[in-house]
Structure formats: C-alpha cells, structure tokens
Amino acid sequence: MPESPELVIAPGDLTDPRVLRLLDDHLADMHATSPAESVHALDVSGLADPAVTFWAIAEGDVVLGCVALKQLAPDHGELKSMRADAAARGRGLGRRLLDHVLDEARGRGYARISLETGTEDFFAPARALYEKAGFAPCPPFGSYTLDPNSVFYTLELAPRP
C-alpha cells in the first residue's frame, strides 16, 4: 500500500489558485453566516499586509487549510483566517494550524494572542477548539467594538521553553 503524503505547514502563496479557492470559500461562508458589518475575515489584500504572516497546510499537492497571524503590538498577535477545507474537516487540521501559530507567537516573544470569531452555530466547533486550547473570553481588542455577532478570546502565552 503506498504511503500517504505527509501534512506540511508552510508559508502560503497568495497567488496560488488552490489557496485562492480556499480563501474564496472562507469569505463566502463568513458572508453567508454573519451580517456584512460583522465579517472580519481578511481578503487577499489584507493577508498580504506586512503585519500578517500566512500559512497553508497541504498534503502533497492538495491545500487543505490555512491560518494567519497578525502582529498587533510587539507583544500581541491576532489569529486570523483559520480555515480547513470542508472536505478535510474532522482530521485535526484546526488543532495543527492553531499549534503552529501558537508556537510561532511564542517564538516571536508575544505575551498573548487574541482572536475574534462568530457567535452563530456555524462557529461552535471553532469556539470549542479555542476554549480547549485555553483561550478565554475577553473584551474587544484592537479596533474591534462590541458586536452581538462576535465573541473575542485571548490566551496568555508562556515563553517557549
């Protein structure tokens, strides 16, 4: 039996059609689930911002998901654009992407990482993942304001051993 390709997390190419399809699906889901004023997902231009680092997870030539880390301050990062392709959900990709970002944030010396996600049922698996990883609800941060369609989380980071 041939061995299946290994999952690899690497910097994502924002010109790669496979990545663009994943991001288009992400934005489409966000707009189908939340009112426009409550959609805070980054488009390609937002992900290309120098304050943002973007990664994709792939198995061989198949891009299965993505995640981004935005620097808000020298000691504070924001998790952005975490997405697993619908066909690849249930394989633990979200946890692998989250662990990758947390390790990167610790390596950068961040004291905390925060995120915004939706309150709708669609986002329940994401909220459960974040809570299991130790994220705690917090007030809006950065430029966010109170929004009944958003919930905010933060995680205090211990330095990397």
mmCIF file with all atom_site columns, N, CA and C in Angstrom, residues 26 40-42 47 52-53 55 66-72 76-83 94-103 105 110 112-117 126 129-130 133 135 141 144 153-155:
data_model
loop_
_atom_site.group_PDB
_atom_site.id
_atom_site.type_symbol
_atom_site.label_atom_id
_atom_site.label_alt_id
_atom_site.label_comp_id
_atom_site.label_asym_id
_atom_site.label_entity_id
_atom_site.label_seq_id
_atom_site.pdbx_PDB_ins_code
_atom_site.Cartn_x
_atom_site.Cartn_y
_atom_site.Cartn_z
_atom_site.occupancy
_atom_site.B_iso_or_equiv
_atom_site.pdbx_formal_charge
_atom_site.auth_seq_id
_atom_site.auth_comp_id
_atom_site.auth_asym_id
_atom_site.auth_atom_id
_atom_site.pdbx_PDB_model_num
ATOM 1   N N  . HIS A 1 26  ? -13.787 30.553 2.265  1.00 0.00 ? 26  HIS A N  1
ATOM 2   C CA . HIS A 1 26  ? -13.811 31.109 3.620  1.00 0.00 ? 26  HIS A CA 1
ATOM 3   C C  . HIS A 1 26  ? -14.650 32.386 3.661  1.00 0.00 ? 26  HIS A C  1
ATOM 4   N N  . HIS A 1 40  ? -15.190 39.912 9.704  1.00 0.00 ? 40  HIS A N  1
ATOM 5   C CA . HIS A 1 40  ? -13.860 40.491 9.917  1.00 0.00 ? 40  HIS A CA 1
ATOM 6   C C  . HIS A 1 40  ? -12.766 39.661 9.258  1.00 0.00 ? 40  HIS A C  1
ATOM 7   N N  . ALA A 1 41  ? -13.145 38.726 8.396  1.00 0.00 ? 41  ALA A N  1
ATOM 8   C CA . ALA A 1 41  ? -12.172 37.893 7.694  1.00 0.00 ? 41  ALA A CA 1
ATOM 9   C C  . ALA A 1 41  ? -11.370 38.753 6.726  1.00 0.00 ? 41  ALA A C  1
ATOM 10  N N  . LEU A 1 42  ? -10.098 38.433 6.611  1.00 0.00 ? 42  LEU A N  1
ATOM 11  C CA . LEU A 1 42  ? -9.231  39.174 5.703  1.00 0.00 ? 42  LEU A CA 1
ATOM 12  C C  . LEU A 1 42  ? -9.333  38.615 4.292  1.00 0.00 ? 42  LEU A C  1
ATOM 13  N N  . LEU A 1 47  ? -4.411  39.871 3.844  1.00 0.00 ? 47  LEU A N  1
ATOM 14  C CA . LEU A 1 47  ? -3.425  38.856 4.190  1.00 0.00 ? 47  LEU A CA 1
ATOM 15  C C  . LEU A 1 47  ? -2.032  39.211 3.678  1.00 0.00 ? 47  LEU A C  1
ATOM 16  N N  . VAL A 1 52  ? 1.058   40.732 8.654  1.00 0.00 ? 52  VAL A N  1
ATOM 17  C CA . VAL A 1 52  ? 0.398   39.430 8.642  1.00 0.00 ? 52  VAL A CA 1
ATOM 18  C C  . VAL A 1 52  ? 1.332   38.374 8.050  1.00 0.00 ? 52  VAL A C  1
ATOM 19  N N  . THR A 1 53  ? 1.401   37.233 8.724  1.00 0.00 ? 53  THR A N  1
ATOM 20  C CA . THR A 1 53  ? 2.099   36.058 8.197  1.00 0.00 ? 53  THR A CA 1
ATOM 21  C C  . THR A 1 53  ? 1.033   35.010 7.922  1.00 0.00 ? 53  THR A C  1
ATOM 22  N N  . TRP A 1 55  ? 0.040   31.068 6.436  1.00 0.00 ? 55  TRP A N  1
ATOM 23  C CA . TRP A 1 55  ? 0.498   29.709 6.171  1.00 0.00 ? 55  TRP A CA 1
ATOM 24  C C  . TRP A 1 55  ? -0.629  28.884 5.575  1.00 0.00 ? 55  TRP A C  1
ATOM 25  N N  . CYS A 1 66  ? -5.670  26.798 6.030  1.00 0.00 ? 66  CYS A N  1
ATOM 26  C CA . CYS A 1 66  ? -4.790  27.952 6.161  1.00 0.00 ? 66  CYS A CA 1
ATOM 27  C C  . CYS A 1 66  ? -5.001  28.616 7.514  1.00 0.00 ? 66  CYS A C  1
ATOM 28  N N  . VAL A 1 67  ? -4.074  29.502 7.842  1.00 0.00 ? 67  VAL A N  1
ATOM 29  C CA . VAL A 1 67  ? -4.131  30.280 9.069  1.00 0.00 ? 67  VAL A CA 1
ATOM 30  C C  . VAL A 1 67  ? -3.197  31.474 8.904  1.00 0.00 ? 67  VAL A C  1
ATOM 31  N N  . ALA A 1 68  ? -3.473  32.534 9.651  1.00 0.00 ? 68  ALA A N  1
ATOM 32  C CA . ALA A 1 68  ? -2.619  33.717 9.605  1.00 0.00 ? 68  ALA A CA 1
ATOM 33  C C  . ALA A 1 68  ? -2.420  34.249 11.021 1.00 0.00 ? 68  ALA A C  1
ATOM 34  N N  . LEU A 1 69  ? -1.335  34.970 11.189 1.00 0.00 ? 69  LEU A N  1
ATOM 35  C CA . LEU A 1 69  ? -1.007  35.624 12.449 1.00 0.00 ? 69  LEU A CA 1
ATOM 36  C C  . LEU A 1 69  ? -0.693  37.080 12.135 1.00 0.00 ? 69  LEU A C  1
ATOM 37  N N  . LYS A 1 70  ? -1.450  37.970 12.761 1.00 0.00 ? 70  LYS A N  1
ATOM 38  C CA . LYS A 1 70  ? -1.266  39.403 12.559 1.00 0.00 ? 70  LYS A CA 1
ATOM 39  C C  . LYS A 1 70  ? -0.632  40.005 13.811 1.00 0.00 ? 70  LYS A C  1
ATOM 40  N N  . GLN A 1 71  ? 0.430   40.758 13.628 1.00 0.00 ? 71  GLN A N  1
ATOM 41  C CA . GLN A 1 71  ? 1.047   41.433 14.763 1.00 0.00 ? 71  GLN A CA 1
ATOM 42  C C  . GLN A 1 71  ? 0.259   42.700 15.073 1.00 0.00 ? 71  GLN A C  1
ATOM 43  N N  . LEU A 1 72  ? -0.257  42.782 16.297 1.00 0.00 ? 72  LEU A N  1
ATOM 44  C CA . LEU A 1 72  ? -0.992  43.961 16.755 1.00 0.00 ? 72  LEU A CA 1
ATOM 45  C C  . LEU A 1 72  ? -0.076  44.915 17.508 1.00 0.00 ? 72  LEU A C  1
ATOM 46  N N  . HIS A 1 76  ? 1.846   41.252 21.144 1.00 0.00 ? 76  HIS A N  1
ATOM 47  C CA . HIS A 1 76  ? 0.449   40.817 20.996 1.00 0.00 ? 76  HIS A CA 1
ATOM 48  C C  . HIS A 1 76  ? 0.159   40.471 19.535 1.00 0.00 ? 76  HIS A C  1
ATOM 49  N N  . GLY A 1 77  ? -0.334  39.248 19.317 1.00 0.00 ? 77  GLY A N  1
ATOM 50  C CA . GLY A 1 77  ? -0.713  38.818 17.981 1.00 0.00 ? 77  GLY A CA 1
ATOM 51  C C  . GLY A 1 77  ? -2.181  38.467 17.912 1.00 0.00 ? 77  GLY A C  1
ATOM 52  N N  . GLU A 1 78  ? -2.708  38.472 16.692 1.00 0.00 ? 78  GLU A N  1
ATOM 53  C CA . GLU A 1 78  ? -4.102  38.089 16.464 1.00 0.00 ? 78  GLU A CA 1
ATOM 54  C C  . GLU A 1 78  ? -4.155  36.921 15.492 1.00 0.00 ? 78  GLU A C  1
ATOM 55  N N  . LEU A 1 79  ? -4.879  35.886 15.871 1.00 0.00 ? 79  LEU A N  1
ATOM 56  C CA . LEU A 1 79  ? -5.132  34.756 14.991 1.00 0.00 ? 79  LEU A CA 1
ATOM 57  C C  . LEU A 1 79  ? -6.154  35.184 13.946 1.00 0.00 ? 79  LEU A C  1
ATOM 58  N N  . LYS A 1 80  ? -5.868  34.944 12.677 1.00 0.00 ? 80  LYS A N  1
ATOM 59  C CA . LYS A 1 80  ? -6.761  35.328 11.581 1.00 0.00 ? 80  LYS A CA 1
ATOM 60  C C  . LYS A 1 80  ? -6.882  34.170 10.590 1.00 0.00 ? 80  LYS A C  1
ATOM 61  N N  . SER A 1 81  ? -7.972  34.185 9.851  1.00 0.00 ? 81  SER A N  1
ATOM 62  C CA . SER A 1 81  ? -8.164  33.349 8.660  1.00 0.00 ? 81  SER A CA 1
ATOM 63  C C  . SER A 1 81  ? -7.873  31.872 8.867  1.00 0.00 ? 81  SER A C  1
ATOM 64  N N  . MET A 1 82  ? -8.285  31.317 10.003 1.00 0.00 ? 82  MET A N  1
ATOM 65  C CA . MET A 1 82  ? -8.094  29.886 10.192 1.00 0.00 ? 82  MET A CA 1
ATOM 66  C C  . MET A 1 82  ? -9.223  29.152 9.483  1.00 0.00 ? 82  MET A C  1
ATOM 67  N N  . ARG A 1 83  ? -8.848  28.231 8.624  1.00 0.00 ? 83  ARG A N  1
ATOM 68  C CA . ARG A 1 83  ? -9.826  27.549 7.779  1.00 0.00 ? 83  ARG A CA 1
ATOM 69  C C  . ARG A 1 83  ? -9.330  26.159 7.426  1.00 0.00 ? 83  ARG A C  1
ATOM 70  N N  . GLY A 1 94  ? -7.404  21.881 12.246 1.00 0.00 ? 94  GLY A N  1
ATOM 71  C CA . GLY A 1 94  ? -7.521  23.118 13.007 1.00 0.00 ? 94  GLY A CA 1
ATOM 72  C C  . GLY A 1 94  ? -6.563  23.131 14.177 1.00 0.00 ? 94  GLY A C  1
ATOM 73  N N  . ARG A 1 95  ? -6.473  22.020 14.888 1.00 0.00 ? 95  ARG A N  1
ATOM 74  C CA . ARG A 1 95  ? -5.568  21.956 16.043 1.00 0.00 ? 95  ARG A CA 1
ATOM 75  C C  . ARG A 1 95  ? -4.115  22.076 15.593 1.00 0.00 ? 95  ARG A C  1
ATOM 76  N N  . ARG A 1 96  ? -3.777  21.427 14.483 1.00 0.00 ? 96  ARG A N  1
ATOM 77  C CA . ARG A 1 96  ? -2.396  21.523 13.980 1.00 0.00 ? 96  ARG A CA 1
ATOM 78  C C  . ARG A 1 96  ? -2.065  22.950 13.574 1.00 0.00 ? 96  ARG A C  1
ATOM 79  N N  . LEU A 1 97  ? -2.992  23.619 12.896 1.00 0.00 ? 97  LEU A N  1
ATOM 80  C CA . LEU A 1 97  ? -2.759  25.009 12.497 1.00 0.00 ? 97  LEU A CA 1
ATOM 81  C C  . LEU A 1 97  ? -2.655  25.910 13.722 1.00 0.00 ? 97  LEU A C  1
ATOM 82  N N  . LEU A 1 98  ? -3.544  25.699 14.688 1.00 0.00 ? 98  LEU A N  1
ATOM 83  C CA . LEU A 1 98  ? -3.512  26.509 15.905 1.00 0.00 ? 98  LEU A CA 1
ATOM 84  C C  . LEU A 1 98  ? -2.197  26.299 16.652 1.00 0.00 ? 98  LEU A C  1
ATOM 85  N N  . ASP A 1 99  ? -1.767  25.056 16.803 1.00 0.00 ? 99  ASP A N  1
ATOM 86  C CA . ASP A 1 99  ? -0.495  24.783 17.480 1.00 0.00 ? 99  ASP A CA 1
ATOM 87  C C  . ASP A 1 99  ? 0.662   25.462 16.757 1.00 0.00 ? 99  ASP A C  1
ATOM 88  N N  . HIS A 1 100 ? 0.627   25.453 15.432 1.00 0.00 ? 100 HIS A N  1
ATOM 89  C CA . HIS A 1 100 ? 1.684   26.099 14.647 1.00 0.00 ? 100 HIS A CA 1
ATOM 90  C C  . HIS A 1 100 ? 1.731   27.601 14.951 1.00 0.00 ? 100 HIS A C  1
ATOM 91  N N  . VAL A 1 101 ? 0.581   28.246 14.949 1.00 0.00 ? 101 VAL A N  1
ATOM 92  C CA . VAL A 1 101 ? 0.535   29.692 15.209 1.00 0.00 ? 101 VAL A CA 1
ATOM 93  C C  . VAL A 1 101 ? 0.964   29.998 16.639 1.00 0.00 ? 101 VAL A C  1
ATOM 94  N N  . LEU A 1 102 ? 0.521   29.205 17.592 1.00 0.00 ? 102 LEU A N  1
ATOM 95  C CA . LEU A 1 102 ? 0.921   29.449 18.979 1.00 0.00 ? 102 LEU A CA 1
ATOM 96  C C  . LEU A 1 102 ? 2.428   29.302 19.157 1.00 0.00 ? 102 LEU A C  1
ATOM 97  N N  . ASP A 1 103 ? 3.014   28.310 18.511 1.00 0.00 ? 103 ASP A N  1
ATOM 98  C CA . ASP A 1 103 ? 4.459   28.134 18.585 1.00 0.00 ? 103 ASP A CA 1
ATOM 99  C C  . ASP A 1 103 ? 5.182   29.325 17.947 1.00 0.00 ? 103 ASP A C  1
ATOM 100 N N  . ALA A 1 105 ? 3.981   32.383 17.639 1.00 0.00 ? 105 ALA A N  1
ATOM 101 C CA . ALA A 1 105 ? 3.774   33.543 18.509 1.00 0.00 ? 105 ALA A CA 1
ATOM 102 C C  . ALA A 1 105 ? 4.741   33.513 19.692 1.00 0.00 ? 105 ALA A C  1
ATOM 103 N N  . TYR A 1 110 ? 5.666   36.949 21.814 1.00 0.00 ? 110 TYR A N  1
ATOM 104 C CA . TYR A 1 110 ? 4.367   37.516 22.156 1.00 0.00 ? 110 TYR A CA 1
ATOM 105 C C  . TYR A 1 110 ? 3.960   37.056 23.558 1.00 0.00 ? 110 TYR A C  1
ATOM 106 N N  . ARG A 1 112 ? 0.728   37.446 24.445 1.00 0.00 ? 112 ARG A N  1
ATOM 107 C CA . ARG A 1 112 ? -0.628  36.928 24.275 1.00 0.00 ? 112 ARG A CA 1
ATOM 108 C C  . ARG A 1 112 ? -1.014  36.943 22.809 1.00 0.00 ? 112 ARG A C  1
ATOM 109 N N  . ILE A 1 113 ? -2.025  36.135 22.559 1.00 0.00 ? 113 ILE A N  1
ATOM 110 C CA . ILE A 1 113 ? -2.612  36.063 21.225 1.00 0.00 ? 113 ILE A CA 1
ATOM 111 C C  . ILE A 1 113 ? -4.122  36.140 21.410 1.00 0.00 ? 113 ILE A C  1
ATOM 112 N N  . SER A 1 114 ? -4.778  36.897 20.567 1.00 0.00 ? 114 SER A N  1
ATOM 113 C CA . SER A 1 114 ? -6.221  37.105 20.662 1.00 0.00 ? 114 SER A CA 1
ATOM 114 C C  . SER A 1 114 ? -6.878  36.754 19.337 1.00 0.00 ? 114 SER A C  1
ATOM 115 N N  . LEU A 1 115 ? -8.203  36.635 19.375 1.00 0.00 ? 115 LEU A N  1
ATOM 116 C CA . LEU A 1 115 ? -8.937  36.344 18.145 1.00 0.00 ? 115 LEU A CA 1
ATOM 117 C C  . LEU A 1 115 ? -10.377 36.796 18.286 1.00 0.00 ? 115 LEU A C  1
ATOM 118 N N  . GLU A 1 116 ? -11.014 36.947 17.146 1.00 0.00 ? 116 GLU A N  1
ATOM 119 C CA . GLU A 1 116 ? -12.454 37.226 17.054 1.00 0.00 ? 116 GLU A CA 1
ATOM 120 C C  . GLU A 1 116 ? -13.048 36.110 16.222 1.00 0.00 ? 116 GLU A C  1
ATOM 121 N N  . THR A 1 117 ? -14.206 35.615 16.638 1.00 0.00 ? 117 THR A N  1
ATOM 122 C CA . THR A 1 117 ? -14.941 34.640 15.844 1.00 0.00 ? 117 THR A CA 1
ATOM 123 C C  . THR A 1 117 ? -16.428 34.901 16.025 1.00 0.00 ? 117 THR A C  1
ATOM 124 N N  . ALA A 1 126 ? -15.206 25.962 16.118 1.00 0.00 ? 126 ALA A N  1
ATOM 125 C CA . ALA A 1 126 ? -14.030 26.834 16.302 1.00 0.00 ? 126 ALA A CA 1
ATOM 126 C C  . ALA A 1 126 ? -13.952 27.304 17.747 1.00 0.00 ? 126 ALA A C  1
ATOM 127 N N  . LEU A 1 129 ? -12.680 24.543 19.909 1.00 0.00 ? 129 LEU A N  1
ATOM 128 C CA . LEU A 1 129 ? -11.238 24.347 19.715 1.00 0.00 ? 129 LEU A CA 1
ATOM 129 C C  . LEU A 1 129 ? -10.445 25.386 20.502 1.00 0.00 ? 129 LEU A C  1
ATOM 130 N N  . TYR A 1 130 ? -10.830 26.650 20.386 1.00 0.00 ? 130 TYR A N  1
ATOM 131 C CA . TYR A 1 130 ? -10.107 27.716 21.090 1.00 0.00 ? 130 TYR A CA 1
ATOM 132 C C  . TYR A 1 130 ? -10.202 27.546 22.600 1.00 0.00 ? 130 TYR A C  1
ATOM 133 N N  . ALA A 1 133 ? -8.006  24.852 23.854 1.00 0.00 ? 133 ALA A N  1
ATOM 134 C CA . ALA A 1 133 ? -6.601  25.267 23.817 1.00 0.00 ? 133 ALA A CA 1
ATOM 135 C C  . ALA A 1 133 ? -6.263  26.272 24.913 1.00 0.00 ? 133 ALA A C  1
ATOM 136 N N  . PHE A 1 135 ? -7.935  29.364 25.432 1.00 0.00 ? 135 PHE A N  1
ATOM 137 C CA . PHE A 1 135 ? -8.368  30.733 25.194 1.00 0.00 ? 135 PHE A CA 1
ATOM 138 C C  . PHE A 1 135 ? -9.542  31.054 26.114 1.00 0.00 ? 135 PHE A C  1
ATOM 139 N N  . PHE A 1 141 ? -10.710 43.850 21.361 1.00 0.00 ? 141 PHE A N  1
ATOM 140 C CA . PHE A 1 141 ? -9.328  44.328 21.389 1.00 0.00 ? 141 PHE A CA 1
ATOM 141 C C  . PHE A 1 141 ? -9.031  45.011 20.056 1.00 0.00 ? 141 PHE A C  1
ATOM 142 N N  . TYR A 1 144 ? -11.608 46.386 17.181 1.00 0.00 ? 144 TYR A N  1
ATOM 143 C CA . TYR A 1 144 ? -12.933 45.782 17.301 1.00 0.00 ? 144 TYR A CA 1
ATOM 144 C C  . TYR A 1 144 ? -13.797 46.553 18.298 1.00 0.00 ? 144 TYR A C  1
ATOM 145 N N  . TYR A 1 153 ? -11.621 36.267 22.170 1.00 0.00 ? 153 TYR A N  1
ATOM 146 C CA . TYR A 1 153 ? -10.863 35.395 23.058 1.00 0.00 ? 153 TYR A CA 1
ATOM 147 C C  . TYR A 1 153 ? -9.414  35.872 23.113 1.00 0.00 ? 153 TYR A C  1
ATOM 148 N N  . THR A 1 154 ? -8.753  35.529 24.223 1.00 0.00 ? 154 THR A N  1
ATOM 149 C CA . THR A 1 154 ? -7.327  35.792 24.335 1.00 0.00 ? 154 THR A CA 1
ATOM 150 C C  . THR A 1 154 ? -6.671  34.643 25.101 1.00 0.00 ? 154 THR A C  1
ATOM 151 N N  . LEU A 1 155 ? -5.393  34.478 24.865 1.00 0.00 ? 155 LEU A N  1
ATOM 152 C CA . LEU A 1 155 ? -4.611  33.452 25.539 1.00 0.00 ? 155 LEU A CA 1
ATOM 153 C C  . LEU A 1 155 ? -3.285  34.067 25.946 1.00 0.00 ? 155 LEU A C  1
#
